[in-house]
Amino acid sequence: MSPSDNDLVTIALMPSGRRGQVPRGTNLLEAARRLGVELESICAGRQTCGKCQVVVETGHFPKHGLTSAADHLTPMDGREAKYLLDHQLAAGRRLACACEATGDLLLLVPEESQARKQIIAKAATDRAIDVQPAVRQVYVEVAPATLDSHVGDWERLQAALAEQHGLRDLTIDLSALAALQPALAQGRHAVTVAVWHDRAVLRVQPGYSEGAYGLAADIGSTTIVVHLCDLRTGAVLATEASMNPQVRFGEDLMSRVSYVMMHPDGTEKMHRAVITTLNDLARKAAQAAGVKTDDVLDAVLVGNPVMHHLLLGLSPVELGGAPFALALNSALDLKAAELGLRLNPAARAHVLPCIAGHVGADNVAVQLAEAPHQQDDLMLIVDVGTNAEIVLGNRQQVFCCSSPTGPAFEGAQITHGQRAAPGAIERVRVDPVTWEPRFKVIGHEAWVEAGQVAAGAVATGICGSGIIEAIAELYLAGVIDRDGRFAESGPERSPRVRRRGRTGEYVLADGSQTSSGQPIVVTQSDVRAIQLGKAALYAGVKLLMQERGVERVDRIVLAGAFGSYIDPKHAMVLGLIPDCDLEKVVAVGNAAGDGARLALLNREARREAARLAQQAVHVQTAVAANFQAEFVSAIALPHAADAFPHLAGILPEPAARSAPASRRSQRRRQTPDTATG
């Protein structure tokens, strides 16, 4: 028999806007859940954790058709009153688990009380993460042992978990089992249990306890980044980064594959190197956040296929040549300790799936973070690094590939190149009339003018964003032509361009502006290294556009730590990216790391990652018949044939930047050492 209207009360919950009726006398925690609003309740309604707080709004609310009052909840009992008093909570707050609805209510659910908290992953996109991690904590009270029962502590804990939290068919890690009896004794038969995917108990602590953390790691060819997150709130507590120590075995991926081919212990050496670094970063992050690594219970790891294999201790040799076979491309769940990670003994590690060839878990993470499959616009995502990950797509279809750009964009193979650090030149402008430069160094806000010596702005080298802007500016000023060659002549007696035999170089900072006392220059070989890298990237983009059958894109996303510092205009002038409305070109930071973080904080995202990996169309650049032709055309600045209408008025006049036919035909056709697929 359905209840009459007099037996129902109306409840509206803000800020979700959920509204509905429940039977009078319904526990408020249960009422909220019935209406689709999950409140935090680690203790399962025992008034222990205090997470299910709500605020009663009083007055008449015509929009919701109700009048709300504090006395529309059952009176506060002594246990609830003591908790509110002990924690000095503001008046009007109630514990939802401790009261029942007796009349209509308008309730405000504070952000900290929401079980599915939303945090902004990236302010530029206002994208939210629905916090539903694979590891969660529950408080449980276990029946004490008696002489009349021979049931073990684990079996009694299983029964309590089933009764109080609906968790059944659980297994328990041996380290957690070893801690079970002491925890029950210390907690007087009450314990807090950390459960993984509602299938396995990872940790048992006495009484009520908080503190479950996770690690999201992006293992790049050059840089490793980890984010330490609170698994309850989703907050990023600390971020740490380090150079990938595998660089010493080879700067690019194929060099590392070659190292394994030539050294039987190469895989083990590089595996140990990356695990040691991950452990060091985890320790530093935990220290910075004021937590223990033993409280880190989950990890999500991403990387390109070579990094993925070396992380797992798998030989990457088969990735060194066609058909570029992966040892596995599906997602992987394992114990973190099996990898050698020094976290909680029972901590789990989830490795996102790879797609194919040289398109790996980091590409899947980027797609997860930026969601091209949910867009109407045709989105191009370029994750710029030693090996560029490229994605092109929208809701209709997503294409992806990898292209071997090499380490030049990160300052390697550049005469005065360095990593982005204080003192590195990161911004450059060149006067088109005088060819005089001005620049910015990391750690100093003001521009440094030509000939100026500014306190605190001593240059130590030039980083990736600086070299891109320098070469683009040199081209716009006419210091180099579209083929990247230094001009034979310029402003009368300009000291900036120096000839060294048949090649030239440009003095960006003179000795008085540098830490070494020696000039920082951009050489012909520096220009060529950038041209080769950008041509490989652009050729990969063109292959995806051809596969999709389009000649333009609607939006461009520059991803990766390096991508965040690239100026869109200079990137387009250089020919690093195709023509697009500059207002539609955005930098989003370490999208692969964000994707890993999303998968750490939301277990449904892990399932979505598996779907994305299966549905993406992989384009193999290494064996594409037209890759070579596209690469050669892309060496020119910005391109030998493609139009850039959105750079009208910015690029030099076509006649001024057209190379003579004889020189074009004699252009040396250089390609990357190895094209990856």
XYZ file of C-alpha atoms in Angstrom:
677
model
C 0.000 0.000 0.000
C 1.442 3.347 -1.020
C 1.738 6.051 1.662
C -0.765 8.914 1.665
C 0.305 12.503 1.011
C 0.225 13.144 4.768
C 2.800 10.402 5.223
C 5.241 11.967 2.710
C 7.631 14.896 3.105
C 9.363 16.882 0.370
C 13.111 17.291 0.437
C 15.191 19.494 -1.844
C 18.983 19.207 -1.812
C 21.284 21.963 -3.001
C 23.460 22.616 -4.942
C 22.455 19.532 -6.953
C 18.837 20.693 -7.197
C 17.569 17.145 -6.573
C 14.039 17.169 -5.149
C 11.508 14.514 -4.240
C 9.314 12.937 -1.617
C 10.147 10.291 0.952
C 8.069 8.700 3.725
C 7.902 10.748 6.920
C 10.422 9.420 9.433
C 12.995 8.369 6.820
C 16.590 8.612 7.981
C 18.046 11.701 6.289
C 21.124 9.879 4.990
C 18.889 7.273 3.382
C 16.532 9.968 2.058
C 19.363 11.779 0.310
C 20.499 8.539 -1.312
C 16.974 7.762 -2.497
C 16.913 11.158 -4.197
C 20.231 10.497 -5.920
C 22.532 12.532 -3.688
C 25.365 10.485 -2.205
C 26.611 11.812 1.112
C 30.005 10.865 2.504
C 29.598 8.232 5.224
C 32.702 6.211 5.949
C 31.234 4.939 9.243
C 28.001 3.675 7.619
C 25.783 5.899 9.765
C 27.319 5.317 13.183
C 27.910 9.030 13.905
C 31.642 8.389 14.036
C 33.141 9.994 10.947
C 30.992 13.140 10.843
C 31.239 13.311 7.056
C 27.500 13.399 6.290
C 26.902 16.957 7.486
C 24.041 19.004 6.026
C 22.779 22.519 6.686
C 19.038 23.137 7.138
C 17.842 26.275 5.326
C 14.855 27.832 7.081
C 11.952 29.735 5.538
C 9.455 29.445 2.715
C 10.836 28.602 -0.728
C 8.193 29.104 -3.438
C 10.471 27.748 -6.181
C 10.498 24.388 -4.425
C 6.995 24.680 -3.055
C 7.975 24.026 0.538
C 8.618 25.583 3.915
C 11.766 24.352 5.597
C 12.481 24.504 9.332
C 15.081 23.097 11.712
C 12.391 21.295 13.717
C 11.424 19.318 10.609
C 14.192 16.972 11.726
C 14.063 14.773 14.810
C 15.807 16.314 17.849
C 19.534 15.915 18.298
C 20.571 13.044 20.576
C 23.533 13.183 22.944
C 25.981 11.445 20.615
C 25.329 13.818 17.723
C 25.396 16.865 19.995
C 28.735 15.772 21.458
C 30.251 15.363 17.991
C 29.069 18.811 16.881
C 30.342 20.368 20.088
C 33.708 18.580 20.047
C 34.340 19.680 16.472
C 32.978 23.184 17.003
C 30.692 23.014 13.983
C 28.530 25.982 13.054
C 24.928 26.177 14.199
C 22.427 24.669 11.795
C 24.576 21.698 10.850
C 23.245 18.198 11.385
C 24.610 14.713 10.801
C 22.300 13.167 8.222
C 22.832 9.693 9.639
C 21.614 10.814 13.089
C 18.196 12.298 12.275
C 14.933 11.628 10.489
C 12.799 13.859 8.290
C 9.490 14.807 9.890
C 8.593 17.729 7.606
C 9.576 19.455 4.368
C 13.239 20.445 4.104
C 15.583 22.465 1.947
C 19.089 21.234 2.676
C 22.476 22.563 1.653
C 25.023 19.792 1.204
C 28.505 21.270 1.794
C 31.158 20.333 -0.738
C 33.087 18.335 1.841
C 30.005 16.200 2.556
C 29.444 15.192 -1.046
C 30.580 11.639 -1.690
C 31.073 12.423 -5.370
C 33.109 15.556 -5.076
C 33.827 17.545 -8.195
C 37.209 19.097 -8.653
C 38.385 21.159 -11.584
C 40.997 19.198 -13.472
C 41.959 22.126 -15.624
C 40.696 25.665 -15.240
C 40.990 26.258 -18.999
C 38.315 23.659 -19.724
C 36.279 23.732 -16.480
C 36.177 19.936 -16.679
C 35.127 18.178 -13.473
C 36.228 14.861 -12.009
C 33.561 12.723 -10.398
C 35.504 11.280 -7.442
C 34.736 7.554 -7.263
C 38.108 5.890 -6.692
C 38.877 2.192 -6.917
C 40.039 2.246 -3.276
C 37.679 3.464 -0.562
C 37.592 3.275 3.218
C 34.715 1.941 5.317
C 34.250 1.863 9.080
C 32.879 -1.381 10.467
C 32.029 -2.784 13.880
C 32.822 -6.476 14.231
C 31.156 -8.883 16.637
C 33.664 -9.983 19.290
C 34.945 -13.540 19.482
C 33.249 -15.847 21.975
C 33.970 -19.240 23.483
C 30.822 -20.544 21.849
C 31.951 -19.709 18.308
C 34.889 -21.010 16.321
C 34.500 -18.392 13.574
C 37.772 -16.621 12.775
C 38.314 -12.870 12.885
C 38.458 -12.596 9.084
C 35.188 -14.475 8.713
C 33.537 -12.231 11.306
C 34.906 -9.159 9.516
C 33.493 -10.512 6.255
C 30.084 -10.944 7.866
C 30.179 -7.417 9.300
C 31.197 -5.919 5.951
C 28.368 -7.750 4.213
C 25.795 -6.673 6.786
C 26.887 -3.070 7.259
C 28.158 -2.148 3.781
C 26.792 -4.795 1.431
C 30.321 -5.939 0.574
C 30.454 -9.661 -0.188
C 32.865 -12.228 -1.589
C 35.877 -10.213 -0.487
C 39.450 -11.429 -0.406
C 42.091 -10.033 1.923
C 45.730 -9.219 1.320
C 48.138 -11.107 3.552
C 49.581 -7.875 5.015
C 46.054 -6.758 5.943
C 45.280 -10.157 7.451
C 48.393 -9.907 9.624
C 47.159 -6.568 10.963
C 43.576 -7.700 11.546
C 43.720 -9.147 15.078
C 45.857 -6.334 16.571
C 43.553 -3.758 14.936
C 40.431 -5.408 16.352
C 41.976 -5.508 19.801
C 43.172 -1.900 19.708
C 39.946 -0.631 18.161
C 37.708 -2.601 20.544
C 36.227 -4.568 17.649
C 35.835 -1.476 15.429
C 38.126 -1.051 12.431
C 38.501 1.010 9.271
C 38.977 -1.109 6.186
C 40.394 -0.014 2.817
C 38.696 -1.919 -0.003
C 39.838 -2.127 -3.638
C 37.083 -2.307 -6.289
C 34.779 -3.708 -3.567
C 36.634 -6.993 -4.067
C 39.733 -7.027 -1.877
C 40.665 -5.720 1.561
C 44.014 -3.930 1.345
C 44.383 -2.503 4.845
C 42.802 -2.776 8.295
C 43.269 -0.028 10.900
C 41.968 0.149 14.474
C 38.889 2.270 15.177
C 37.903 5.091 12.910
C 40.734 6.279 10.679
C 41.222 8.472 7.619
C 44.029 8.690 5.122
C 43.945 6.854 1.795
C 46.038 8.251 -1.027
C 46.839 7.452 -4.623
C 49.582 8.195 -7.110
C 49.028 9.188 -10.755
C 52.215 8.930 -12.821
C 53.025 9.998 -16.364
C 56.237 8.283 -17.427
C 57.524 10.308 -20.344
C 60.585 9.630 -22.444
C 62.328 12.646 -20.928
C 60.351 13.533 -17.803
C 58.463 11.588 -15.146
C 55.668 13.407 -13.303
C 53.682 12.114 -10.329
C 50.600 13.561 -8.620
C 49.793 12.480 -5.060
C 46.028 12.635 -4.538
C 43.649 12.245 -1.632
C 41.371 9.395 -2.680
C 38.486 10.728 -0.573
C 38.432 14.335 -1.710
C 40.265 14.078 -5.043
C 42.603 16.908 -4.043
C 46.116 16.962 -5.485
C 48.311 17.121 -2.400
C 51.687 17.255 -4.105
C 53.267 17.062 -7.538
C 56.840 15.986 -8.162
C 58.803 15.642 -11.389
C 62.185 14.365 -12.444
C 64.205 13.658 -15.534
C 63.687 10.102 -16.746
C 66.960 8.391 -15.774
C 66.667 6.212 -18.875
C 67.919 9.224 -20.843
C 71.417 8.011 -20.078
C 70.696 4.887 -22.131
C 69.450 6.948 -25.094
C 67.688 10.275 -25.650
C 64.989 8.895 -27.919
C 62.906 5.738 -27.842
C 64.695 3.891 -30.623
C 68.035 4.493 -28.923
C 66.693 2.736 -25.843
C 65.336 -0.126 -27.907
C 68.760 -0.408 -29.534
C 70.383 -0.448 -26.101
C 68.254 -3.460 -25.145
C 69.149 -5.178 -28.408
C 72.860 -4.757 -27.671
C 72.773 -5.403 -23.903
C 71.122 -8.551 -22.487
C 70.524 -6.786 -19.173
C 69.249 -3.575 -20.823
C 65.576 -4.146 -20.018
C 66.303 -4.843 -16.346
C 68.599 -1.830 -16.039
C 66.041 0.578 -17.474
C 63.220 -1.027 -15.489
C 65.142 -0.551 -12.243
C 66.030 3.016 -13.190
C 62.415 4.090 -13.710
C 61.137 2.237 -10.614
C 63.843 3.841 -8.467
C 62.790 7.266 -9.748
C 59.095 6.577 -9.147
C 59.863 5.511 -5.580
C 61.928 8.641 -5.035
C 59.170 10.882 -6.419
C 56.525 9.098 -4.329
C 58.639 9.601 -1.211
C 59.150 13.296 -1.977
C 55.452 13.826 -2.721
C 54.415 12.108 0.484
C 56.921 14.138 2.470
C 55.681 17.363 0.883
C 52.077 16.448 1.722
C 52.888 15.344 5.254
C 51.693 11.765 4.738
C 53.335 8.339 4.735
C 54.032 6.321 1.587
C 52.486 3.408 3.486
C 49.160 5.248 3.134
C 49.405 5.217 -0.683
C 47.024 2.411 -1.655
C 46.538 2.855 -5.388
C 48.484 4.029 -8.426
C 47.703 4.663 -12.076
C 50.603 4.625 -14.514
C 50.777 5.778 -18.139
C 53.496 6.057 -20.748
C 54.237 5.453 -24.405
C 54.664 1.782 -25.424
C 58.425 1.683 -24.916
C 58.105 3.324 -21.486
C 55.124 1.057 -20.741
C 57.142 -2.075 -21.504
C 60.221 -0.968 -19.586
C 58.049 -0.012 -16.602
C 56.692 -3.561 -16.553
C 60.124 -5.098 -17.120
C 59.134 -6.250 -20.627
C 61.563 -6.155 -23.519
C 60.702 -3.424 -26.051
C 62.709 -5.094 -28.845
C 59.623 -6.010 -30.886
C 58.709 -2.311 -30.962
C 61.953 -1.588 -32.819
C 60.646 -2.672 -36.202
C 57.539 -3.652 -38.150
C 54.999 -4.865 -37.213
C 55.793 -3.019 -33.913
C 54.149 -5.725 -31.818
C 53.099 -4.936 -28.248
C 53.533 -7.544 -25.532
C 50.025 -6.533 -24.444
C 47.758 -3.603 -25.197
C 44.980 -4.181 -22.662
C 44.830 -2.533 -19.250
C 46.654 -4.254 -16.428
C 45.924 -4.506 -12.699
C 48.669 -5.793 -10.438
C 50.166 -5.312 -7.020
C 52.409 -2.269 -6.864
C 55.002 -4.318 -4.985
C 55.296 -6.650 -7.985
C 56.716 -3.716 -9.911
C 59.046 -2.822 -7.061
C 57.064 0.230 -5.952
C 57.526 0.968 -2.256
C 54.027 2.022 -1.267
C 51.629 0.209 1.053
C 52.474 -3.527 0.887
C 49.007 -4.256 -0.512
C 48.792 -1.203 -2.831
C 47.475 -1.819 -6.316
C 48.751 -0.416 -9.610
C 46.630 0.082 -12.713
C 48.320 0.558 -16.084
C 46.097 2.108 -18.730
C 45.844 0.271 -22.070
C 47.957 0.974 -25.131
C 46.430 1.350 -28.590
C 48.966 -0.067 -31.061
C 52.503 0.281 -32.328
C 53.970 3.383 -30.739
C 50.662 4.851 -29.554
C 50.476 4.040 -25.897
C 48.779 4.491 -22.566
C 49.797 8.148 -22.471
C 47.788 8.757 -25.647
C 44.776 7.033 -24.070
C 45.230 9.234 -20.990
C 45.290 12.363 -23.166
C 42.062 11.281 -24.861
C 40.530 10.581 -21.471
C 41.470 14.045 -20.226
C 40.586 16.110 -23.299
C 37.658 13.985 -24.564
C 37.790 14.574 -28.335
C 35.180 11.801 -28.653
C 32.690 14.082 -26.890
C 33.259 17.120 -29.139
C 31.329 18.391 -32.150
C 34.320 20.395 -33.381
C 37.157 18.561 -35.079
C 39.881 18.646 -32.434
C 43.591 18.166 -32.994
C 45.599 17.270 -29.889
C 49.381 17.404 -30.058
C 51.295 16.118 -27.041
C 54.718 17.515 -27.839
C 57.694 15.571 -26.555
C 60.561 13.394 -27.685
C 57.900 11.266 -29.332
C 54.842 13.316 -30.294
C 51.442 11.771 -29.590
C 48.834 13.104 -32.030
C 45.037 12.745 -31.864
C 42.484 13.996 -34.376
C 38.772 13.498 -33.969
C 35.346 14.305 -32.645
C 32.242 12.315 -31.741
C 32.194 10.658 -35.146
C 35.639 9.066 -35.007
C 39.030 9.503 -33.367
C 42.322 8.906 -35.199
C 45.735 8.770 -33.566
C 49.393 8.285 -34.378
C 52.869 8.848 -33.034
C 55.669 10.765 -34.708
C 59.391 10.855 -33.818
C 60.113 14.520 -33.158
C 63.304 13.881 -31.205
C 64.547 15.757 -28.126
C 65.281 19.146 -29.735
C 62.006 20.669 -28.513
C 63.113 19.969 -24.960
C 66.449 21.711 -25.363
C 68.530 18.666 -26.310
C 70.664 18.728 -29.468
C 70.603 22.537 -29.271
C 73.963 24.306 -28.892
C 72.958 26.199 -25.754
C 69.845 24.179 -25.029
C 68.775 23.267 -21.522
C 65.767 22.093 -19.575
C 63.231 24.690 -18.449
C 64.764 26.013 -15.225
C 65.572 29.401 -13.694
C 67.881 31.274 -16.020
C 66.723 29.584 -19.229
C 65.617 31.917 -22.017
C 61.925 31.137 -22.527
C 60.622 34.076 -24.601
C 62.268 35.843 -27.545
C 61.484 38.807 -29.778
C 63.614 40.037 -32.689
C 63.256 43.536 -34.152
C 62.559 43.123 -37.892
C 64.416 46.346 -38.728
C 67.514 46.230 -36.548
C 67.590 42.449 -35.857
C 68.212 43.305 -32.201
C 66.721 40.813 -29.691
C 65.040 41.000 -26.357
C 64.205 38.026 -24.198
C 62.757 36.744 -20.946
C 64.409 34.242 -18.654
C 62.610 31.869 -16.320
C 62.423 33.405 -12.856
C 62.472 37.031 -14.035
C 59.295 38.757 -15.203
C 60.740 41.701 -17.133
C 62.008 41.604 -20.693
C 65.767 41.946 -21.076
C 66.622 44.384 -23.854
C 69.587 44.097 -26.204
C 72.777 45.128 -24.425
C 71.016 45.358 -21.073
C 72.379 43.638 -17.993
C 69.482 43.067 -15.598
C 69.960 41.947 -12.006
C 68.548 38.450 -11.512
C 68.057 37.907 -15.249
C 71.374 36.294 -16.155
C 70.793 33.744 -18.917
C 72.099 30.201 -18.516
C 70.845 28.735 -21.790
C 67.712 28.411 -23.909
C 64.840 25.989 -23.299
C 62.351 24.482 -25.745
C 59.822 27.312 -25.819
C 62.683 29.788 -26.191
C 64.240 28.039 -29.178
C 60.856 27.800 -30.937
C 60.199 31.506 -30.467
C 63.762 32.386 -31.429
C 63.599 30.546 -34.750
C 60.093 31.813 -35.538
C 61.180 35.379 -34.756
C 64.352 35.018 -36.849
C 62.185 33.918 -39.757
C 59.687 36.774 -39.322
C 62.549 39.283 -39.130
C 64.231 37.903 -42.240
C 67.338 36.663 -40.429
C 66.668 33.194 -41.841
C 64.686 32.271 -44.934
C 61.914 29.724 -45.298
C 64.515 26.985 -45.795
C 66.108 27.866 -42.464
C 69.283 29.329 -43.977
C 70.815 32.464 -42.533
C 70.527 35.507 -44.770
C 73.621 36.587 -46.688
C 73.055 40.209 -45.714
C 71.023 42.287 -43.275
C 71.059 45.600 -41.412
C 74.364 47.291 -42.020
C 77.106 46.126 -39.661
C 74.692 44.072 -37.512
C 76.813 42.175 -34.988
C 74.066 39.664 -34.358
C 74.668 37.399 -37.347
C 78.078 35.798 -37.499
C 79.415 33.591 -40.266
C 81.324 30.431 -39.486
C 82.467 29.112 -42.803
C 79.425 28.350 -44.903
C 76.985 28.526 -42.013
C 75.720 31.331 -39.837
C 74.679 31.848 -36.255
C 72.704 34.469 -34.367
C 73.862 36.002 -31.086
C 70.788 35.978 -28.861
C 72.502 37.051 -25.631
C 75.971 38.554 -25.419
C 78.542 37.542 -22.817
C 77.575 40.256 -20.345
C 74.036 38.785 -20.170
C 75.008 35.156 -19.506
C 76.192 33.215 -16.494
C 79.199 31.825 -18.368
C 80.326 35.131 -19.833
C 80.059 33.563 -23.288
C 77.364 34.482 -25.841
C 74.276 32.308 -26.227
C 73.785 31.703 -29.933
C 71.307 30.048 -32.266
C 73.254 28.114 -34.884
C 72.419 26.705 -38.301
C 72.427 23.200 -36.776
C 69.971 24.361 -34.086
C 67.593 25.620 -36.767
C 67.932 22.370 -38.671
C 67.235 20.246 -35.555
C 64.004 22.153 -34.921
C 63.023 21.904 -38.585
C 63.447 18.136 -38.542
C 61.434 17.769 -35.343
C 58.602 20.005 -36.442
C 58.485 18.400 -39.886
C 58.047 14.945 -38.356
C 55.234 16.227 -36.164
C 53.482 18.096 -38.977
C 53.770 15.079 -41.281
C 52.011 12.965 -38.655
C 49.240 15.546 -38.404
C 48.820 15.592 -42.190
C 48.518 11.798 -42.319
C 45.688 11.908 -39.782
C 43.943 14.697 -41.684
C 44.209 12.705 -44.910
C 42.812 9.595 -43.219
C 39.913 11.657 -41.936
C 39.485 13.359 -45.314
C 39.736 16.949 -44.053
C 41.891 19.948 -44.936
C 41.437 21.951 -41.757
C 40.770 21.529 -38.043
C 38.452 23.504 -35.767
C 40.496 23.451 -32.570
C 44.072 22.665 -31.590
C 45.108 21.535 -28.118
C 48.785 21.703 -27.175
C 49.390 19.133 -24.461
C 52.379 18.065 -22.437
C 54.433 20.018 -19.937
C 56.322 21.568 -22.835
C 53.145 22.285 -24.789
C 51.992 24.585 -21.988
C 54.809 27.012 -22.704
C 54.532 27.153 -26.488
C 53.133 30.398 -27.854
C 50.439 29.372 -30.394
C 51.387 32.082 -32.894
C 55.048 31.133 -32.926
C 54.188 27.441 -33.118
C 52.094 28.116 -36.216
C 54.695 30.440 -37.791
C 57.239 27.692 -37.343
C 54.891 25.155 -38.926
C 54.669 23.015 -35.828
C 50.863 22.940 -36.162
C 48.510 23.467 -39.131
C 46.533 26.614 -39.808
C 43.730 27.358 -37.359
C 42.062 30.321 -35.705
C 44.665 31.341 -33.114
C 41.906 31.896 -30.564
C 41.062 28.197 -30.919
C 44.607 27.078 -30.083
C 44.994 26.370 -26.363
C 47.614 24.840 -24.096
C 46.338 22.432 -21.464
C 49.447 21.292 -19.615
C 50.257 17.695 -18.833
C 47.115 16.096 -20.257
C 48.547 12.574 -19.950
C 49.108 13.189 -16.246
C 45.586 14.567 -15.934
C 44.219 11.469 -17.653
C 46.128 9.269 -15.232
C 44.745 11.329 -12.354
C 41.212 11.012 -13.717
C 41.593 7.220 -13.886
C 42.988 7.211 -10.346
C 40.024 9.127 -8.951
C 37.245 7.548 -11.005
C 37.052 3.836 -11.661
C 34.517 4.306 -14.451
C 37.194 6.337 -16.261
C 39.303 3.178 -16.366
C 36.545 1.389 -18.233
C 36.155 4.380 -20.547
C 39.901 4.289 -21.240
C 39.565 0.676 -22.367
C 36.761 1.663 -24.737
C 38.778 4.572 -26.156
C 41.754 2.311 -26.815
C 39.575 -0.158 -28.699
C 37.685 2.416 -30.754
C 40.523 4.722 -31.838
C 41.769 4.309 -35.410
C 45.547 3.941 -35.392
C 47.527 5.335 -38.323
C 50.968 3.791 -38.743
C 53.310 6.603 -39.754
C 56.361 4.353 -40.023
C 55.025 2.503 -43.063
C 52.804 5.219 -44.567
C 53.680 5.614 -48.238
C 53.380 9.402 -48.188
C 55.094 10.121 -44.866
C 58.384 10.958 -46.593
C 56.755 13.408 -49.004
C 54.811 15.115 -46.218
C 57.957 15.295 -44.104
C 60.008 16.980 -46.834
C 57.272 19.538 -47.525
C 57.026 20.327 -43.831
C 60.723 21.196 -43.448
C 60.124 24.656 -44.932
C 58.891 27.484 -42.680
C 56.026 27.252 -42.088
C 55.407 24.795 -44.957
C 56.363 24.407 -48.597
C 52.780 24.218 -49.875
C 50.105 24.457 -47.187
C 48.363 27.800 -46.754
C 48.115 29.635 -43.426
C 45.334 32.209 -43.922
C 45.099 32.850 -40.170
C 48.671 34.167 -40.275
C 47.868 36.742 -42.953
C 49.707 39.940 -42.120
C 52.102 38.087 -39.849
C 54.127 35.956 -42.248
C 56.552 37.596 -44.709
C 55.197 38.253 -48.183
C 55.134 35.087 -50.316
C 57.726 36.484 -52.739
C 60.046 37.304 -49.880
C 59.850 33.850 -48.399
C 59.883 31.763 -51.584
C 63.121 29.926 -52.164
C 64.444 29.808 -55.747
C 63.449 26.645 -57.540
C 67.057 25.614 -57.951
C 67.610 25.803 -54.185
C 64.410 23.915 -53.460
C 65.455 21.110 -55.761
C 68.850 20.936 -54.091
C 67.415 20.893 -50.569
C 68.914 18.121 -48.559
C 66.134 15.645 -47.819
C 66.711 14.797 -44.227
C 64.401 12.543 -42.271
C 64.255 11.454 -38.637
C 66.570 8.584 -37.724
C 63.592 6.256 -37.257
C 59.920 6.978 -37.834
C 57.670 5.391 -35.271
C 54.154 4.330 -35.894
